[in-house]
Tab-separated table of C-alpha atoms and ligand atoms in Angstrom:
chain	number	residue	atom	x	y	z
A	1	MET	CA	0.000	0.000	0.000
A	2	ALA	CA	2.017	2.942	-1.280
A	3	LEU	CA	0.815	6.253	0.098
A	4	LYS	CA	2.853	9.431	0.130
A	5	TYR	CA	1.921	11.607	3.083
A	6	ILE	CA	1.482	10.808	6.772
A	7	GLU	CA	-2.114	12.174	6.711
A	8	GLU	CA	-2.985	9.486	4.180
A	9	TYR	CA	-1.961	6.815	6.698
A	10	ARG	CA	-4.565	8.310	9.055
A	11	ASN	CA	-7.280	8.795	6.464
A	12	GLY	CA	-10.729	7.792	7.727
A	13	THR	CA	-12.098	6.764	4.334
A	14	LEU	CA	-9.136	4.475	3.684
A	15	ALA	CA	-9.396	3.070	7.205
A	16	ARG	CA	-13.105	2.303	6.782
A	17	ALA	CA	-12.416	0.561	3.458
A	18	LEU	CA	-9.755	-1.605	5.101
A	19	VAL	CA	-12.048	-2.452	8.016
A	20	LYS	CA	-14.698	-3.533	5.504
A	21	LYS	CA	-12.180	-5.780	3.741
A	22	ILE	CA	-11.083	-7.232	7.086
A	23	HIS	CA	-14.678	-8.125	8.005
A	24	PHE	CA	-15.234	-9.635	4.568
A	25	ALA	CA	-12.051	-11.749	4.727
A	26	SER	CA	-12.348	-12.845	8.350
A	27	LYS	CA	-13.903	-16.277	8.841
A	28	LYS	CA	-11.712	-18.004	11.422
A	29	LYS	CA	-10.991	-17.049	15.008
A	30	LEU	CA	-7.421	-15.768	15.070
A	31	ARG	CA	-4.967	-14.633	17.716
A	32	LEU	CA	-2.565	-12.075	16.275
A	33	MET	CA	0.345	-10.747	18.305
A	34	GLU	CA	1.861	-7.300	17.921
A	35	VAL	CA	5.508	-7.674	18.901
A	36	CYS	CA	6.132	-4.031	19.665
A	37	GLY	CA	5.049	-1.696	22.432
A	38	THR	CA	4.620	1.164	19.976
A	39	HIS	CA	2.120	-0.944	18.026
A	40	THR	CA	0.273	-1.690	21.283
A	41	MET	CA	-0.071	2.014	22.037
A	42	SER	CA	-1.064	2.883	18.477
A	43	ILE	CA	-3.704	0.121	18.415
A	44	PHE	CA	-5.263	1.511	21.589
A	45	ARG	CA	-4.885	5.164	20.647
A	46	HIS	CA	-6.709	4.661	17.353
A	47	GLY	CA	-9.360	2.294	18.739
A	48	ILE	CA	-8.335	-0.479	16.342
A	49	ARG	CA	-9.468	-3.346	18.570
A	50	SER	CA	-13.009	-1.943	18.578
A	51	VAL	CA	-13.393	-2.062	14.782
A	52	LEU	CA	-12.120	-5.617	14.252
A	53	PRO	CA	-14.364	-8.676	13.919
A	54	ALA	CA	-15.149	-10.430	17.215
A	55	GLY	CA	-13.061	-13.422	16.139
A	56	ILE	CA	-9.830	-11.419	15.864
A	57	THR	CA	-7.909	-11.106	19.109
A	58	LEU	CA	-4.894	-8.816	19.304
A	59	LEU	CA	-2.265	-9.822	21.856
A	60	SER	CA	0.601	-7.684	23.095
A	61	GLY	CA	3.918	-9.516	22.891
A	62	PRO	CA	7.410	-9.096	24.321
A	63	GLY	CA	8.150	-5.873	22.487
A	64	CYS	CA	8.441	-3.308	25.247
A	65	PRO	CA	12.099	-3.209	26.334
A	66	VAL	CA	11.354	-2.095	29.877
A	67	CYS	CA	8.672	-4.785	30.302
A	68	VAL	CA	10.917	-7.670	29.214
A	69	THR	CA	13.844	-6.626	31.413
A	70	ALA	CA	14.400	-9.431	33.920
A	71	GLN	CA	13.888	-8.753	37.612
A	72	LYS	CA	17.568	-9.475	38.338
A	73	ASP	CA	18.607	-6.703	35.917
A	74	ILE	CA	16.267	-4.216	37.631
A	75	ASP	CA	17.874	-5.326	40.921
A	76	ALA	CA	21.319	-4.642	39.431
A	77	PHE	CA	20.287	-1.087	38.457
A	78	VAL	CA	19.134	-0.488	42.045
A	79	GLU	CA	22.418	-1.869	43.416
A	80	PHE	CA	24.413	0.501	41.180
A	81	ALA	CA	22.399	3.401	42.607
A	82	ARG	CA	23.388	2.299	46.123
A	83	LEU	CA	27.115	2.462	45.365
A	84	ASP	CA	29.101	5.468	46.542
A	85	ASN	CA	30.359	7.854	43.912
A	86	VAL	CA	28.193	6.377	41.134
A	87	ILE	CA	25.747	8.273	38.937
A	88	VAL	CA	23.127	5.970	37.400
A	89	THR	CA	21.731	7.184	34.087
A	90	THR	CA	18.522	5.667	32.821
A	91	PHE	CA	15.597	6.079	30.466
A	92	GLY	CA	12.632	7.579	32.338
A	93	ASP	CA	10.352	4.541	32.445
A	94	LEU	CA	12.885	2.386	34.271
A	95	ILE	CA	12.986	4.667	37.279
A	96	LYS	CA	9.580	3.447	38.521
A	97	VAL	CA	9.978	-0.279	37.799
A	98	PRO	CA	9.913	-2.173	41.087
A	99	GLY	CA	12.971	-4.326	41.752
A	100	SER	CA	12.974	-6.953	44.492
A	101	SER	CA	13.657	-4.428	47.246
A	102	SER	CA	13.405	-0.925	45.779
A	103	THR	CA	13.154	1.201	42.645
A	104	LEU	CA	15.619	3.646	41.122
A	105	GLY	CA	13.094	6.356	41.993
A	106	LYS	CA	13.079	5.397	45.680
A	107	GLU	CA	16.878	5.268	45.747
A	108	LYS	CA	16.959	8.739	44.182
A	109	ALA	CA	14.523	10.042	46.801
A	110	GLU	CA	16.868	8.683	49.458
A	111	GLY	CA	19.845	10.535	48.022
A	112	ALA	CA	21.249	8.342	45.255
A	113	ASP	CA	22.400	10.143	42.121
A	114	VAL	CA	19.995	8.778	39.485
A	115	ARG	CA	19.482	10.853	36.362
A	116	ILE	CA	17.010	10.445	33.520
A	117	VAL	CA	18.572	10.609	30.059
A	118	TYR	CA	17.128	10.463	26.565
A	119	SER	CA	20.071	8.674	24.928
A	120	VAL	CA	23.443	7.207	25.711
A	121	PHE	CA	25.003	10.485	24.563
A	122	ASP	CA	23.358	12.336	27.478
A	123	ALA	CA	25.021	9.804	29.778
A	124	ILE	CA	28.359	10.460	28.088
A	125	ASN	CA	27.907	14.189	28.644
A	126	ILE	CA	27.303	13.540	32.330
A	127	ALA	CA	30.506	11.442	32.428
A	128	ARG	CA	32.445	14.265	30.759
A	129	GLU	CA	31.190	16.757	33.333
A	130	ASN	CA	31.760	14.476	36.344
A	131	LYS	CA	35.223	13.030	35.900
A	132	ASN	CA	35.509	12.357	39.643
A	133	LYS	CA	32.490	10.032	39.570
A	134	GLU	CA	31.576	6.783	37.812
A	135	VAL	CA	28.661	7.022	35.390
A	136	VAL	CA	26.675	3.840	34.667
A	137	PHE	CA	24.167	3.751	31.812
A	138	CYS	CA	21.289	1.231	32.095
A	139	ALA	CA	21.258	-0.141	28.540
A	140	VAL	CA	17.786	-1.498	27.881
A	141	GLY	CA	16.708	-1.773	24.296
A	142	PHE	CA	16.253	-3.756	21.123
A	143	GLU	CA	17.968	-3.572	17.742
A	144	THR	CA	16.659	-0.020	17.362
A	145	THR	CA	18.754	1.390	20.204
A	146	ILE	CA	21.746	-0.983	20.364
A	147	PRO	CA	23.614	0.676	17.428
A	148	THR	CA	23.369	4.055	19.170
A	149	ILE	CA	24.756	2.565	22.371
A	150	ALA	CA	27.597	1.053	20.318
A	151	ALA	CA	28.302	4.503	18.880
A	152	GLY	CA	28.404	5.833	22.450
A	153	ILE	CA	31.016	3.228	23.418
A	154	LEU	CA	33.172	4.181	20.434
A	155	MET	CA	32.870	7.823	21.470
A	156	GLY	CA	33.920	6.857	24.998
A	157	ILE	CA	37.068	5.217	23.585
A	158	LYS	CA	37.872	8.199	21.395
A	159	GLU	CA	37.591	10.547	24.366
A	160	LYS	CA	39.344	8.136	26.757
A	161	LEU	CA	36.345	8.316	29.114
A	162	ASP	CA	37.428	5.987	31.912
A	163	ASN	CA	34.505	6.847	34.188
A	164	PHE	CA	31.739	5.685	31.828
A	165	SER	CA	30.268	2.174	31.560
A	166	ILE	CA	27.062	0.436	30.567
A	167	TYR	CA	25.100	-2.450	32.070
A	168	SER	CA	23.770	-4.282	29.048
A	169	ALA	CA	20.268	-5.719	29.250
A	170	ASN	CA	19.923	-5.323	25.472
A	171	LYS	CA	17.774	-7.818	23.603
A	172	LEU	CA	17.264	-9.178	20.090
A	173	THR	CA	13.787	-9.687	18.638
A	174	PRO	CA	13.917	-12.757	16.321
A	175	PRO	CA	15.107	-15.221	19.033
A	176	ALA	CA	12.198	-14.094	21.248
A	177	LEU	CA	9.719	-14.971	18.495
A	178	ALA	CA	11.221	-18.455	18.238
A	179	ALA	CA	11.087	-18.829	22.042
A	180	LEU	CA	7.414	-17.822	22.022
A	181	MET	CA	6.642	-20.466	19.428
A	182	GLU	CA	8.341	-23.090	21.636
A	183	THR	CA	6.491	-22.107	24.831
A	184	ASP	CA	3.807	-24.504	26.088
A	185	GLY	CA	0.303	-23.109	25.845
A	186	VAL	CA	1.204	-20.214	23.558
A	187	LYS	CA	-1.213	-19.989	20.620
A	188	ILE	CA	-0.452	-17.363	17.995
A	189	ASP	CA	-1.816	-17.309	14.450
A	190	GLY	CA	0.326	-14.450	13.184
A	191	PHE	CA	2.867	-11.830	14.130
A	192	ILE	CA	2.597	-8.094	13.461
A	193	LEU	CA	6.353	-7.551	13.343
A	194	PRO	CA	7.907	-4.389	14.785
A	195	GLY	CA	8.447	-1.532	12.339
A	196	HIS	CA	11.394	0.318	13.812
A	197	VAL	CA	13.313	-2.811	14.882
A	198	SER	CA	12.891	-4.040	11.312
A	199	VAL	CA	14.326	-0.799	9.911
A	200	ILE	CA	17.615	-1.986	11.444
A	201	THR	CA	17.324	-5.774	11.081
A	202	GLY	CA	15.650	-5.883	7.666
A	203	THR	CA	13.059	-8.472	6.624
A	204	ASN	CA	15.705	-11.162	6.254
A	205	ALA	CA	16.274	-11.324	10.005
A	206	TYR	CA	12.900	-13.067	10.446
A	207	ARG	CA	13.324	-15.569	7.634
A	208	GLU	CA	14.765	-18.375	9.776
A	209	THR	CA	11.950	-18.161	12.359
A	210	PHE	CA	9.339	-17.898	9.636
A	211	GLU	CA	10.685	-20.911	7.775
A	212	LYS	CA	10.979	-23.011	10.927
A	213	TYR	CA	7.479	-22.293	12.300
A	214	ASN	CA	5.657	-21.378	9.101
A	215	ILE	CA	3.766	-18.656	10.930
A	216	PRO	CA	2.102	-15.742	9.104
A	217	SER	CA	4.256	-12.658	9.692
A	218	VAL	CA	3.859	-9.071	8.504
A	219	ILE	CA	6.167	-6.126	9.197
A	220	ALA	CA	4.045	-3.059	9.867
A	221	GLY	CA	4.409	0.672	10.389
A	222	PHE	CA	2.671	2.492	13.203
A	223	GLU	CA	-0.110	4.504	11.631
A	224	PRO	CA	-3.687	3.163	11.730
A	225	ILE	CA	-3.674	2.341	8.013
A	226	ASP	CA	-0.384	0.440	8.456
A	227	ILE	CA	-1.789	-1.648	11.273
A	228	LEU	CA	-5.146	-2.355	9.620
A	229	HIS	CA	-3.314	-3.343	6.439
A	230	ALA	CA	-1.086	-5.752	8.400
A	231	VAL	CA	-4.132	-7.283	10.117
A	232	LEU	CA	-5.809	-7.764	6.736
A	233	LEU	CA	-2.710	-9.470	5.298
A	234	LEU	CA	-2.459	-11.797	8.295
A	235	ILE	CA	-6.147	-12.710	8.020
A	236	GLN	CA	-5.764	-13.390	4.294
A	237	GLN	CA	-2.681	-15.562	4.865
A	238	ASN	CA	-4.561	-17.563	7.504
A	239	GLU	CA	-7.755	-17.916	5.486
A	240	LYS	CA	-5.835	-19.082	2.414
A	241	GLU	CA	-3.609	-21.245	4.623
A	242	LYS	CA	-0.624	-19.720	2.887
A	243	PRO	CA	1.708	-18.352	5.555
A	244	ASP	CA	4.119	-15.730	4.304
A	245	LEU	CA	6.679	-13.248	5.566
A	246	GLU	CA	5.499	-9.916	4.163
A	247	ASN	CA	6.945	-6.453	4.450
A	248	ALA	CA	4.031	-4.015	4.665
A	249	TYR	CA	6.362	-1.185	5.699
A	250	PRO	CA	8.571	-0.888	2.598
A	251	ARG	CA	8.808	2.890	2.947
A	252	ALA	CA	11.184	2.263	5.873
A	253	VAL	CA	12.211	-1.403	5.859
A	254	SER	CA	14.378	-3.201	3.302
A	255	ASP	CA	15.355	-6.856	3.054
A	256	ALA	CA	18.869	-6.198	4.350
A	257	GLY	CA	18.036	-3.499	6.896
A	258	ASN	CA	20.392	-0.732	7.926
A	259	ILE	CA	23.777	-2.243	7.119
A	260	LYS	CA	25.769	0.626	8.618
A	261	ALA	CA	23.886	0.431	11.940
A	262	LYS	CA	24.292	-3.356	12.075
A	263	LYS	CA	28.003	-3.021	11.352
A	264	ILE	CA	28.600	-0.666	14.263
A	265	MET	CA	26.415	-2.822	16.540
A	266	ASN	CA	28.374	-5.965	15.657
A	267	LYS	CA	31.699	-4.175	15.975
A	268	VAL	CA	31.087	-3.395	19.648
A	269	PHE	CA	28.642	-6.093	20.803
A	270	LYS	CA	28.538	-9.859	20.588
A	271	VAL	CA	25.454	-12.047	20.764
A	272	CYS	CA	24.913	-13.751	24.134
A	273	ASN	CA	22.191	-15.551	26.078
A	274	ALA	CA	19.784	-13.210	27.857
A	275	SER	CA	17.110	-13.423	30.554
A	276	TRP	CA	13.654	-12.186	29.624
A	277	ARG	CA	10.861	-11.476	32.080
A	278	GLY	CA	8.260	-14.207	31.873
A	279	ILE	CA	10.215	-16.294	29.394
A	280	GLY	CA	13.507	-16.953	31.185
A	281	GLU	CA	16.821	-17.364	29.444
A	282	ILE	CA	16.660	-17.353	25.655
A	283	PRO	CA	19.811	-18.548	23.874
A	284	LEU	CA	21.531	-15.934	21.724
A	285	SER	CA	18.900	-13.290	22.384
A	286	GLY	CA	21.035	-10.611	24.029
A	287	MET	CA	24.009	-8.426	23.187
A	288	ASN	CA	26.946	-7.865	25.456
A	289	LEU	CA	30.201	-6.003	24.924
A	290	LYS	CA	32.978	-7.755	23.048
A	291	LYS	CA	36.171	-8.516	24.965
A	292	GLU	CA	38.036	-5.501	23.596
A	293	TYR	CA	35.300	-3.168	24.917
A	294	GLN	CA	34.825	-4.798	28.317
A	295	LYS	CA	36.373	-1.896	30.204
A	296	PHE	CA	33.001	-0.232	29.515
A	297	ASP	CA	31.086	-3.173	30.997
A	298	ALA	CA	29.650	-2.030	34.336
A	299	ALA	CA	28.878	-5.617	35.400
A	300	ILE	CA	32.595	-6.477	35.126
A	301	LYS	CA	33.878	-3.129	36.389
A	302	PHE	CA	31.810	-3.344	39.597
A	303	GLY	CA	31.571	-7.140	39.867
A	304	MET	CA	27.782	-6.890	39.608
A	305	ASP	CA	26.178	-10.322	39.256
A	306	MET	CA	22.691	-10.383	40.711
A	307	PRO	CA	20.891	-13.707	41.266
A	308	ASP	CA	17.683	-14.559	39.449
A	309	ALA	CA	14.696	-13.080	41.244
A	310	PRO	CA	10.971	-13.843	40.998
A	311	GLU	CA	8.480	-11.400	39.533
A	312	PRO	CA	6.590	-9.264	42.074
A	313	LYS	CA	3.995	-11.349	43.943
A	314	GLY	CA	0.726	-11.576	42.026
A	315	CYS	CA	2.057	-9.769	38.948
A	316	ALA	CA	1.157	-11.460	35.668
A	317	CYS	CA	3.512	-9.442	33.423
A	318	GLY	CA	5.386	-12.582	32.376
A	319	LYS	CA	2.203	-14.305	31.190
A	320	ILE	CA	0.936	-11.116	29.515
A	321	LEU	CA	4.179	-10.829	27.524
A	322	LEU	CA	3.627	-14.372	26.285
A	323	GLY	CA	0.038	-13.646	25.234
A	324	LEU	CA	-1.224	-16.122	27.854
A	325	LYS	CA	-3.139	-13.530	29.877
A	326	THR	CA	-4.584	-10.056	29.451
A	327	PRO	CA	-4.217	-7.331	32.078
A	328	TYR	CA	-7.909	-7.888	32.980
A	329	GLU	CA	-6.915	-11.368	34.128
A	330	CYS	CA	-4.406	-10.030	36.652
A	331	ALA	CA	-5.991	-9.827	40.117
A	332	LEU	CA	-3.962	-6.687	40.906
A	333	TYR	CA	-4.979	-4.709	37.783
A	334	LYS	CA	-6.577	-1.369	38.689
A	335	LYS	CA	-6.689	-2.433	42.354
A	336	LYS	CA	-3.246	-2.632	43.895
A	337	CYS	CA	-1.578	-1.889	40.539
A	338	THR	CA	-2.141	1.455	38.805
A	339	PRO	CA	0.204	3.822	36.935
A	340	MET	CA	0.672	5.701	40.243
A	341	THR	CA	1.367	2.499	42.190
A	342	PRO	CA	2.779	0.063	39.605
A	343	VAL	CA	3.530	-3.465	40.765
A	344	GLY	CA	5.118	-4.642	37.508
A	345	PRO	CA	6.844	-3.014	34.525
A	346	CYS	CA	3.881	-3.501	32.157
A	347	MET	CA	2.041	-0.850	34.198
A	348	VAL	CA	5.059	1.466	34.299
A	349	SER	CA	6.241	1.671	30.744
A	350	SER	CA	4.458	3.968	28.348
A	351	GLU	CA	4.567	0.988	25.944
A	352	GLY	CA	3.407	-1.612	28.468
A	353	SER	CA	0.143	-3.408	27.842
A	354	CYS	CA	-1.212	-2.908	31.376
A	355	ALA	CA	-0.565	0.843	31.089
A	356	ALA	CA	-2.222	0.864	27.652
A	357	PHE	CA	-5.287	-1.017	28.933
A	358	TYR	CA	-5.487	1.306	31.939
A	359	ARG	CA	-5.256	4.440	29.832
A	360	TYR	CA	-7.417	3.548	26.853
A	361	SER	CA	-9.752	0.636	27.528
B	1	SF4	S1	-1.655	-5.130	36.268
B	1	SF4	FE1	0.247	-4.702	37.376
B	1	SF4	S2	0.580	-6.495	38.615
B	1	SF4	FE2	-0.855	-7.061	37.019
B	1	SF4	S3	0.384	-7.842	35.360
B	1	SF4	FE3	0.107	-5.681	34.970
B	1	SF4	S4	1.894	-4.732	35.884
B	1	SF4	FE4	1.782	-6.786	36.746
């Protein structure tokens, strides 16, 4: 669907025509998962769930980086904040995520130096201006942000910044899709694949998972027309029983992705196993610093190795990220757990499904 201007991707007439086609094509009950927090928010913001046939269920998957960060990594961030002479730099959402004993926000209120940044380069600036302190950056992100963090490390080397390091809780998307498909009880009839991650990875990154599981998969942009178009394609693939890997976001995503960004990412980081909230350890689903860059690894620099920790009592974030539950099915939703008093990360993050349900549904 080649449109030219952003307004066209929000055009009501086009949207109504797509909804009509969706209703016409939809015969089977289908569970479609959007694997990106930005899709989740866009779906709610534009009321997309309300215009779909009753048989189409949209599930929010493990696509919000804050939500999938394992409890032990949140605990590590809190421990860094408790160290003397350390400034912890973090994206805003993380500050409210409850760890096992505290949050970064609580530590800040009690005197820890925790600062909200908008990119790794803000953290580097803080390191430049505070040479007598150690600056730790909480690196939480997918393929979209990892190249920028790699660029930050290279800048740190160039400037001989000895007081800057990162704690990498970075994650890769395709291995998580494969892990979902292997998880008992998970039932997904199609993936709405993440637009901005795919700008970096390219369509080819999903080919192995698609070929192994033969699951309908469509890369989508974030405007309502993009999402409705992706839903239509997934319904058509299912109805025809012809699974395909389609790129419905060609204005931004190519087969090969952003080669320059991938090059810088792979120069600095190596693939490693990673722990995901609700899923556990997924082989080769994380990115940690290569040996030659390990002087920037905060876990090594400070000997930080936190044990695995359970999710907060009663919190169903893990099951929600797997599409096994909805926020409505969590006993704490809207009672003990609200955006003001979040129990789990899915209620904290602006891309979390509990926060989206709370705000829009
Ligand atoms: S409503 Fe709160 S406690 Fe329940 S799953 Fe969501 S974040 Fe966790």
